[in-house]
Coordinates of N, CA and C and ligand atoms in Angstrom, one line a residue:
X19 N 100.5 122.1 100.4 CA 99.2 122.8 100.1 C 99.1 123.1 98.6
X20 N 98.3 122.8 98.4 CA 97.7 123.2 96.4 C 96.7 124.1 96.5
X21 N 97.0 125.6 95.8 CA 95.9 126.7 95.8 C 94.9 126.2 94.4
X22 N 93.9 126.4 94.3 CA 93.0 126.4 93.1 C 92.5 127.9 92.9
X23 N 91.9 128.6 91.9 CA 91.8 130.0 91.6 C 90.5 129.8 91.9
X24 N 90.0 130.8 92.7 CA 88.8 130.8 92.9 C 87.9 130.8 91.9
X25 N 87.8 131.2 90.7 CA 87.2 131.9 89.4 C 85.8 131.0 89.5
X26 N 84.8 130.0 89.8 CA 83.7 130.0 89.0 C 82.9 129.2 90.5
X27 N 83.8 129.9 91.6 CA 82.7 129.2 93.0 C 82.0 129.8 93.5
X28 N 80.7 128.8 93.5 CA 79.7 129.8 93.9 C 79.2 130.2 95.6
X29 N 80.7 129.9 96.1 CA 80.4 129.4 97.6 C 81.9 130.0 98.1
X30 N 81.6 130.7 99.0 CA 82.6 130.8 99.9 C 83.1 129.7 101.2
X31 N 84.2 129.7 101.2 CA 84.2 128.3 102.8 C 84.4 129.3 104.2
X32 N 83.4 129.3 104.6 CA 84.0 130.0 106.1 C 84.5 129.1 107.5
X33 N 85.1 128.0 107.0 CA 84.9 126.7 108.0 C 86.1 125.9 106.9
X34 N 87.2 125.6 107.6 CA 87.6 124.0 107.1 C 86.7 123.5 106.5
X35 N 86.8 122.4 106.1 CA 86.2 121.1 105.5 C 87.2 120.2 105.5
X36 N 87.0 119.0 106.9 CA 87.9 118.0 106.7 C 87.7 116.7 106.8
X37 N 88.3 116.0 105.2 CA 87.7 114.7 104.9 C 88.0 113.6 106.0
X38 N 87.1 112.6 106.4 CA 87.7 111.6 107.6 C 87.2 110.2 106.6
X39 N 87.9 109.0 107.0 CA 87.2 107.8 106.7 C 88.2 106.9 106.5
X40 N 87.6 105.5 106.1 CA 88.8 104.9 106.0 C 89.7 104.2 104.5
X41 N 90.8 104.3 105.0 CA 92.0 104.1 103.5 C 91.1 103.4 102.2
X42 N 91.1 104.4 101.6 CA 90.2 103.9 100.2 C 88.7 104.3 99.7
X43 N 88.7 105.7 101.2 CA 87.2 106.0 101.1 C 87.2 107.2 99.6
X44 N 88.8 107.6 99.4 CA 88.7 108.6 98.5 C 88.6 110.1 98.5
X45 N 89.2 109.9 100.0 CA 89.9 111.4 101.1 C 90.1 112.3 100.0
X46 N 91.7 111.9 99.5 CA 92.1 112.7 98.6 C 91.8 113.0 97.5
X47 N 91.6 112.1 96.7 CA 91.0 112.7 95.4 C 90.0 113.3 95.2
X48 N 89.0 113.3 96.0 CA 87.6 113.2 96.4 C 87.8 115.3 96.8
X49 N 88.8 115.2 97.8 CA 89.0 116.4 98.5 C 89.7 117.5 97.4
X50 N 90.5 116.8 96.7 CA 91.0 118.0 95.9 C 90.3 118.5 95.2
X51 N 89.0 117.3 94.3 CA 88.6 118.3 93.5 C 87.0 118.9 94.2
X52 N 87.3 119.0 95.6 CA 86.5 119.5 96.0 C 86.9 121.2 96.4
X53 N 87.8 121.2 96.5 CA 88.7 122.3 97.2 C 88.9 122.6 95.5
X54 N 88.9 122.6 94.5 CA 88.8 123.2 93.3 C 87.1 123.9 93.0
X55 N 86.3 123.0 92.8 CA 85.1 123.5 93.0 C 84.8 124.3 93.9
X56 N 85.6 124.5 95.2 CA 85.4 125.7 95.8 C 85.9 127.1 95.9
X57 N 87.1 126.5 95.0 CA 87.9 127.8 95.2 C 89.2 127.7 96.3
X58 N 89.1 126.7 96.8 CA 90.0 126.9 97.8 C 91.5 125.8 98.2
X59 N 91.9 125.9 99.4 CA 93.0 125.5 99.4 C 92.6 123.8 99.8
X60 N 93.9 123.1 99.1 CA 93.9 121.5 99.5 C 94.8 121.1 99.8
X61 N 94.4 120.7 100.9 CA 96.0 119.8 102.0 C 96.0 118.6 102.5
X62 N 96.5 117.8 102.3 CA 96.1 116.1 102.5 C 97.3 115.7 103.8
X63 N 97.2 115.6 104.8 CA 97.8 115.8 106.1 C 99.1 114.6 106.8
X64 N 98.7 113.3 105.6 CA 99.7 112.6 105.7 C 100.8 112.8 104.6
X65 N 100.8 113.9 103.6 CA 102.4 114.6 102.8 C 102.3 115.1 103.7
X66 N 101.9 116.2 104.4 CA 102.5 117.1 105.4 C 103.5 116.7 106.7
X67 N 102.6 115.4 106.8 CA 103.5 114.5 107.9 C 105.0 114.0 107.0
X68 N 104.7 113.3 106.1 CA 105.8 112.8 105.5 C 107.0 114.4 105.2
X69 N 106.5 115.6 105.0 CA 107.2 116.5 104.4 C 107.9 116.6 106.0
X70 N 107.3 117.2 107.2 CA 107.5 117.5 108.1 C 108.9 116.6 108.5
X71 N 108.4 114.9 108.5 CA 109.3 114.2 109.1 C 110.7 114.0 108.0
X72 N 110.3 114.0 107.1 CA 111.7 113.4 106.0 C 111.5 112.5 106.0
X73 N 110.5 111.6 106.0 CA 110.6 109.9 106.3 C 108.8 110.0 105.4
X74 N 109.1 108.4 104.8 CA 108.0 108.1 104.1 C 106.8 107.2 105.5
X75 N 105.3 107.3 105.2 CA 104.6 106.9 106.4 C 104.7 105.7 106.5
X76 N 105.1 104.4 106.0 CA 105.8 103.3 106.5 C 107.0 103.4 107.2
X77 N 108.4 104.1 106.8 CA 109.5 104.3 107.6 C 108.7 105.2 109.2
X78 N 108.2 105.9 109.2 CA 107.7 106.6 109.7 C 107.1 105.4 111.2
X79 N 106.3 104.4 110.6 CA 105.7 103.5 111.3 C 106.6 102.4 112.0
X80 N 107.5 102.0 110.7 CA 108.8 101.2 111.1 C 110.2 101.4 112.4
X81 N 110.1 102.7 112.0 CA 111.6 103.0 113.4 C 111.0 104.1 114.4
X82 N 109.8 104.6 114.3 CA 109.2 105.1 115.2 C 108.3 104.1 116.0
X83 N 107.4 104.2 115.3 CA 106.1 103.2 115.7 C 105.1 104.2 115.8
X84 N 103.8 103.5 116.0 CA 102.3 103.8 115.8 C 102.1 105.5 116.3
X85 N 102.0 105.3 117.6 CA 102.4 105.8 118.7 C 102.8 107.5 118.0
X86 N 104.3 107.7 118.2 CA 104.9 108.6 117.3 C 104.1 109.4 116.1
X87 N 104.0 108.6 115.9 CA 102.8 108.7 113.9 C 101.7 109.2 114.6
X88 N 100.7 108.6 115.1 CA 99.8 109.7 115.5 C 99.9 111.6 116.5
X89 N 101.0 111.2 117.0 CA 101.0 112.1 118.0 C 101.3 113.4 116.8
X90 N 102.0 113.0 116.2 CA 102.9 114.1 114.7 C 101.4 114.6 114.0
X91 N 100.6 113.3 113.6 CA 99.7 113.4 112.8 C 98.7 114.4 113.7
X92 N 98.3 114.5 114.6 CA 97.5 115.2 115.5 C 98.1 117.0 115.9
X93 N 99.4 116.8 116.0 CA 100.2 118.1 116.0 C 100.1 118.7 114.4
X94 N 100.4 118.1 113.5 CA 99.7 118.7 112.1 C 98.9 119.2 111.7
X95 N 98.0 118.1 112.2 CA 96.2 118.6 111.7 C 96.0 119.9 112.9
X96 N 96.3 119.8 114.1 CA 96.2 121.7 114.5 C 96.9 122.6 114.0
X97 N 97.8 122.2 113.9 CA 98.4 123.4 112.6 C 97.9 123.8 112.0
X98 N 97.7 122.7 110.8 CA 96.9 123.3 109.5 C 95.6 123.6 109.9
X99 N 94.8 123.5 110.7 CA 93.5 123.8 111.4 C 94.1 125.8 111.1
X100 N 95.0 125.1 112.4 CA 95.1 127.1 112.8 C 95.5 127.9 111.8
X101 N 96.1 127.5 110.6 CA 96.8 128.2 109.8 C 96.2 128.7 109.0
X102 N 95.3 127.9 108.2 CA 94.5 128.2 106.7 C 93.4 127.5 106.8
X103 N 92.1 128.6 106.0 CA 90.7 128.0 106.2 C 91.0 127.1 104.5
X104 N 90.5 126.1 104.4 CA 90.6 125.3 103.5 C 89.8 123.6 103.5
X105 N 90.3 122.6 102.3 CA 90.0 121.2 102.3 C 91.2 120.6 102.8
X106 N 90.7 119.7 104.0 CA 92.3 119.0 104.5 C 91.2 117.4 104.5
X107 N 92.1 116.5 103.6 CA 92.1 114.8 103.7 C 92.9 114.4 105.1
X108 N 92.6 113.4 105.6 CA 93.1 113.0 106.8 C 93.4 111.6 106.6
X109 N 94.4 111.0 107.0 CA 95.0 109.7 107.1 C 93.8 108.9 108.1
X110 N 93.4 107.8 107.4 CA 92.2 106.9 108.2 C 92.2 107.0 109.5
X111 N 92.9 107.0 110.9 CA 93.3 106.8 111.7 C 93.1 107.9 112.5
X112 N 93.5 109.3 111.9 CA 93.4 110.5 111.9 C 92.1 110.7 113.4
X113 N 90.9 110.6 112.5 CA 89.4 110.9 113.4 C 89.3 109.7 114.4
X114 N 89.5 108.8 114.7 CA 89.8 107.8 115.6 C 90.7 108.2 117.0
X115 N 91.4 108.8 116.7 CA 91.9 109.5 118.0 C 91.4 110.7 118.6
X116 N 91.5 110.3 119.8 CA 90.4 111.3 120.7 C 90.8 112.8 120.8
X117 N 92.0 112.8 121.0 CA 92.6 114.5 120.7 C 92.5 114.9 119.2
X118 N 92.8 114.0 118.5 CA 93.1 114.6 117.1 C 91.1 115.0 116.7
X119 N 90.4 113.7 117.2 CA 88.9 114.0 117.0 C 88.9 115.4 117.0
X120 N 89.2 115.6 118.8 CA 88.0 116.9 119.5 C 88.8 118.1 118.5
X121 N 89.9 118.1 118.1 CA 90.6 119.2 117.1 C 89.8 119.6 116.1
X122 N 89.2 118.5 115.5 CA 89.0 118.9 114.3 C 87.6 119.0 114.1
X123 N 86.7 118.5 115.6 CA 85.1 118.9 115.8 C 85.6 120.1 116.6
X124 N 86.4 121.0 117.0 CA 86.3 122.1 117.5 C 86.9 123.1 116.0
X125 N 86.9 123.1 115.4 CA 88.0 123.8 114.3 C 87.6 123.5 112.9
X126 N 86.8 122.6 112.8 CA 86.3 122.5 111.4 C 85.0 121.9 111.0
X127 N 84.3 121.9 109.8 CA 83.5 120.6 110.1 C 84.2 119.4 109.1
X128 N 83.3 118.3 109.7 CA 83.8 117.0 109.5 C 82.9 116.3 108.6
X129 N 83.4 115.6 107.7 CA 82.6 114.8 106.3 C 83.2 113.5 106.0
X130 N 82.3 112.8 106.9 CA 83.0 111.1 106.5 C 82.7 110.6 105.1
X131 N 83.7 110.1 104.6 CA 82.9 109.5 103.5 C 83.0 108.1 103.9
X132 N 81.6 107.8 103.3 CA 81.9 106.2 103.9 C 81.8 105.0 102.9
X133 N 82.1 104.2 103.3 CA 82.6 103.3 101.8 C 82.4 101.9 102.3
X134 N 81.9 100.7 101.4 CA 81.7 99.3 102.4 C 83.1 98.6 102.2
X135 N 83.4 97.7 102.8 CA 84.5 97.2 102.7 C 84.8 96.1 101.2
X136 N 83.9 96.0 100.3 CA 84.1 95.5 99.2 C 85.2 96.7 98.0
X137 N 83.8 97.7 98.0 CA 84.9 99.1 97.6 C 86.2 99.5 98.3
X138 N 86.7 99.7 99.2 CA 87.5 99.6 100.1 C 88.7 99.1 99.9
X139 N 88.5 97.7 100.1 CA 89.3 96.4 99.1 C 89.6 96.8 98.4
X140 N 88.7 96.7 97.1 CA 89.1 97.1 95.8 C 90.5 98.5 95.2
X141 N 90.5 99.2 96.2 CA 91.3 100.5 96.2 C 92.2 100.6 96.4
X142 N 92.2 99.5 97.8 CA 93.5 99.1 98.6 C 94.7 98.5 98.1
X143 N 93.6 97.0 97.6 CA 94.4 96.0 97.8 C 96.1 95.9 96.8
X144 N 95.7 96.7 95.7 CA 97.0 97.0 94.9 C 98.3 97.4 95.6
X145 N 98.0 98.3 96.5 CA 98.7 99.8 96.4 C 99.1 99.5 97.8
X146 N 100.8 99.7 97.5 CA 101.0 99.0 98.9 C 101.4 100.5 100.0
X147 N 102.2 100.7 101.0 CA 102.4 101.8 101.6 C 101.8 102.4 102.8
X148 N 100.6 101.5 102.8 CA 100.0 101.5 104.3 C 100.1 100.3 105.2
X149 N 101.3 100.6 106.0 CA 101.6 99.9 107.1 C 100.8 99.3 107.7
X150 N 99.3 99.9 108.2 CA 98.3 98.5 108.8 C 97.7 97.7 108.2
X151 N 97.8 97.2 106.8 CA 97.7 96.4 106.0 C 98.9 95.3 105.9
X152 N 99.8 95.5 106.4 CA 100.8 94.6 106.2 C 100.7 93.2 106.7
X153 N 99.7 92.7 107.0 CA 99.6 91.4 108.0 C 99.4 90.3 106.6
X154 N 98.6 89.1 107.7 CA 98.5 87.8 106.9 C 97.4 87.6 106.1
X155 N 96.3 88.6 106.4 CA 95.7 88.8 105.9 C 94.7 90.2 105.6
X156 N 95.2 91.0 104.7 CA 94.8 92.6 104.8 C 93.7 92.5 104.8
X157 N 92.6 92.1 103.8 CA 91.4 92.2 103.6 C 90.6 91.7 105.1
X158 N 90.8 91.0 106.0 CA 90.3 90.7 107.0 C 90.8 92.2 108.5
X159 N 91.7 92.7 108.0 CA 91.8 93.5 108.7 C 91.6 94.7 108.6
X160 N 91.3 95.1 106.9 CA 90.6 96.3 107.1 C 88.9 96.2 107.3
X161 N 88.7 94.9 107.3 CA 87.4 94.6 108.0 C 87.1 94.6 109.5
X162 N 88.2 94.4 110.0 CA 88.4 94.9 111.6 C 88.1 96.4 111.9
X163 N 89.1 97.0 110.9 CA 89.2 98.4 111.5 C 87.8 99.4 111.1
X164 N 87.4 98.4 110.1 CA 85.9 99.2 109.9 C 85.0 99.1 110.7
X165 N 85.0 97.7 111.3 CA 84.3 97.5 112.4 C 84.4 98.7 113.8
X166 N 85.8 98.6 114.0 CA 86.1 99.5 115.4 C 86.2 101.2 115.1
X167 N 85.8 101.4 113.4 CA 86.1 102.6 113.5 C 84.9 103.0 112.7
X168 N 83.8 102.7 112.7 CA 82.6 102.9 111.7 C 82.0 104.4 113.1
X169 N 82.0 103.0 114.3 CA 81.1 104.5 115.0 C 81.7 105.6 115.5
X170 N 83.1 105.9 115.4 CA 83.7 106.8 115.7 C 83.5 108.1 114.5
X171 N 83.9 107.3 112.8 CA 83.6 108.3 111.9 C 82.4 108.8 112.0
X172 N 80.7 108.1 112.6 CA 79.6 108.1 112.8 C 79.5 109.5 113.2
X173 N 80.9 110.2 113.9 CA 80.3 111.4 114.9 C 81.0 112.5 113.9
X174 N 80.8 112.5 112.6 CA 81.6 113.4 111.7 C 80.0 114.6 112.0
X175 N 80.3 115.4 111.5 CA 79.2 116.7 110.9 C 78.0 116.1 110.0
X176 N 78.9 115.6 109.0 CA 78.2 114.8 107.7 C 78.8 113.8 107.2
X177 N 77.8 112.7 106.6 CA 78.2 111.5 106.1 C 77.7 111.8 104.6
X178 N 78.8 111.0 103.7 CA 78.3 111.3 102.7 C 79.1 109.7 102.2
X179 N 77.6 108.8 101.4 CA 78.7 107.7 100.8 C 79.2 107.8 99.4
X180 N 80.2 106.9 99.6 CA 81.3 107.4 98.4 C 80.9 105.6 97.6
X181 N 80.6 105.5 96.3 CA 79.7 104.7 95.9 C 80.7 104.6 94.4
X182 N 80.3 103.1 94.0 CA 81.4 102.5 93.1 C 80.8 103.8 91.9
X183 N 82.3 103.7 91.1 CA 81.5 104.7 89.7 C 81.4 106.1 89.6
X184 N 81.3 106.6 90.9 CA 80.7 108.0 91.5 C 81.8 108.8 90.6
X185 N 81.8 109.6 89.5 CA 83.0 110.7 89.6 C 83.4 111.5 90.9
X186 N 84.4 111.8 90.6 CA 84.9 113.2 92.0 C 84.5 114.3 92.1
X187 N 84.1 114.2 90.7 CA 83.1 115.6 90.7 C 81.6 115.3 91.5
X188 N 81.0 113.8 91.1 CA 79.8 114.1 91.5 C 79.8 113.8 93.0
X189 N 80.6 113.2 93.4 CA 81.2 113.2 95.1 C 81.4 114.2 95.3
X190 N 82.3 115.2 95.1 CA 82.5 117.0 95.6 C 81.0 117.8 95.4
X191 N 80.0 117.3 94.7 CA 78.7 118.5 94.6 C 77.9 117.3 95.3
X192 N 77.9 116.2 95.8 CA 77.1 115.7 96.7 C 77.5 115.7 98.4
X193 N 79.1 116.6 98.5 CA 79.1 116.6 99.5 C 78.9 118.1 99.7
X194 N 79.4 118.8 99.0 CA 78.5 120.2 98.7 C 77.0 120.7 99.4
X195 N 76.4 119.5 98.5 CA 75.1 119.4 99.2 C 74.7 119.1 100.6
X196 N 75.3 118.2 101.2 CA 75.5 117.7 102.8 C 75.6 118.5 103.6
X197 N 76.9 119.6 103.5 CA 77.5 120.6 104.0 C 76.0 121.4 104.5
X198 N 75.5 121.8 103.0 CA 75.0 123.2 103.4 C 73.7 122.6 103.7
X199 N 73.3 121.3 104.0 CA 72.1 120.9 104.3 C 72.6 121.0 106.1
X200 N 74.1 120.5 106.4 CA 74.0 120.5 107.6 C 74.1 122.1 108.5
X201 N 74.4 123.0 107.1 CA 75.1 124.2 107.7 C 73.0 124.9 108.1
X202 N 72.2 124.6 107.1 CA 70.9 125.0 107.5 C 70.3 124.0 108.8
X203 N 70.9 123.4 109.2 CA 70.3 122.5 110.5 C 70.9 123.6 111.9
X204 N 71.9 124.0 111.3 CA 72.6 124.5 112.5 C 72.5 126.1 112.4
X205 N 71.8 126.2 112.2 CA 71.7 127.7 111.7 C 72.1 128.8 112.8
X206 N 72.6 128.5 114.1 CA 72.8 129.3 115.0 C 74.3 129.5 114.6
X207 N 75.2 128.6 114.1 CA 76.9 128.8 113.8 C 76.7 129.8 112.5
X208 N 78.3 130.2 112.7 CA 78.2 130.5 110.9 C 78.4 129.2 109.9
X209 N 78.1 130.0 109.2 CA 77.6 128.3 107.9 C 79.0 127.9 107.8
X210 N 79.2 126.8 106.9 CA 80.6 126.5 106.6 C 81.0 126.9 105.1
X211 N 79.5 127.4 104.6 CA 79.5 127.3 103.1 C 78.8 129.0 103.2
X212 N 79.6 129.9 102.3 CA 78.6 131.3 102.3 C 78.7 131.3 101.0
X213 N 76.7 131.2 100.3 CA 76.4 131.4 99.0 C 77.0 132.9 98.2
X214 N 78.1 132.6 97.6 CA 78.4 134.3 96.5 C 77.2 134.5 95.9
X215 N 77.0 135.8 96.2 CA 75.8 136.4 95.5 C 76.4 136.7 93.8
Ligands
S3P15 C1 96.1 105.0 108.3 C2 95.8 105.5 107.0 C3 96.7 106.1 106.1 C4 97.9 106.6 106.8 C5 98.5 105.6 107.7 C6 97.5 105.1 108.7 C7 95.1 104.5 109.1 O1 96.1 107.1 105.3 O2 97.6 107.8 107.6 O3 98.9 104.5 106.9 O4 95.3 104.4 110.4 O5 94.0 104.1 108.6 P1 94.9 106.9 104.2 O6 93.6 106.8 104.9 O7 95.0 108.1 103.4 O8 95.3 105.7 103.4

C-alpha cells in the first residue's frame, strides 16, 4: 500500500475506487496518481498477490496454475476491500471472475478504463511478465480476451477511455469526473466522492 498526504484534495473517498480493465489499460499508473489527487491510499492487488505468495505472477501461474492465481487474487481483493477505503488497480482478469466481480460491485465502485487493442499492444508488447501473453501469437490473443472480456468490464460503475497521449493526471480528473457524475445518478447511496468544503 502507498499513503499520499491528503494536503490539496478537494474530495473525500467514501467508497473504494477500483480500477478494472485489460493489461495495458493503465490500472496502475493511472490509479496511483489518482489516489494522490485524492488524498488517499493506493494498492495495486497483483504486488499484494506476489507479496502474499513469495512467488513472482508468472511463477505463480507456472507451478500453480490459473486456477490457484485467481482464487488468491479474489481472497486479496476482499481483504483489501475490507481493510482500507482507498484506490486499488486490479490484475486484467481480476473483474472477469464472477466471485471476485460480485466483491468488488458489493464493496466498491468500479471504473473500467477502456483501451482499443492497438493502444493495448503498444503497452504490452515490450514488457514481458504476463503469462497469458506467452503464446504464438500475443497480439492475436489479447485480441481474444478483449473480445470475451469487453462485456464483462461493460458492468463496471463507470467507463472511462484511456486515450493515446492522455497524461495520468488528465486520466485521474477525467475519471474524477465520471465518479461524481455517476455518484449524482445514484443519489440514493452515499456518494463515493464527498466534496471538502
Ligand atoms: C492478467 C493480468 C495481469 C496479471 C496476470 C493476469 C489477466 O495484470 O494479473 O498476469 O488475466 O489479464 P495486469 O492487467 O496488471 O497486467
Amino acid at each position: 500500500m502507498e499513503t499520499h498526504t491528503p494536503a490539496a484534495s478537494r474530495f473525500r473517498l467514501r467508497r473504494s475506487l477500483v480500477l478494472v480493465g485489460l493489461m495495458g489499460a493503465g490500472k496502475t499508473s493511472v490509479g496511483r496518481r489518482l489516489a494522490a489527487c485524492l488524498g488517499a491510499s493506493f494498492t495495486d492487488s497483483d504486488n499484494e498477490i506476489v507479496e502474499a505468495a513469495g512467488m513472482s505472477i508468472p511463477e505463480i501461474f507456472e507451478s500453480l496454475g490459473e486456477s490457484v492465481f485467481r482464487d488468491g487474487e479474489r481472497r486479496v481483493i476482499a481483504r483489501l476491500l475490507a481493510e482500507r477505503r482507498g484506490v486499488l488497480a486490479t490484475g486484467g482478469g481480476a473483474f472477469v471472475e464472477p466471485r471476485t466481480r460480485a466483491e468488488i460491485k458489493a464493496n466498491a465502485t468500479s471504473v473500467w478504463l477502456r483501451a482499443d487493442l492497438d493502444l493495448l499492444w503498444d503497452r504490452v508488447r515490450d514488457r514481458p511478465g504476463r503469462p497469458l501473453l506467452q503464446t504464438a501469437n500475443p497480439r492475436e490473443t489479447l485480441a481474444e480476451l478483449l473480445e470475451r472480456r469487453y462485456p464483462l468490464y461493460a458492468e463496471a460503475d463507470v467507463m472511462v477511455d484511456s486515450r493515446r497521449g492522455a497524461s495520468h493526471e488528465a486520466m485521474a480528473q477525467r475519471i474524477i469526473e465520471a465518479v461524481q457524475a455517476h455518484d449524482r445518478a445514484h443519489g440514493e447511496r452515499p456518494p463515493t466522492l464527498e466534496a471538502v468544503a
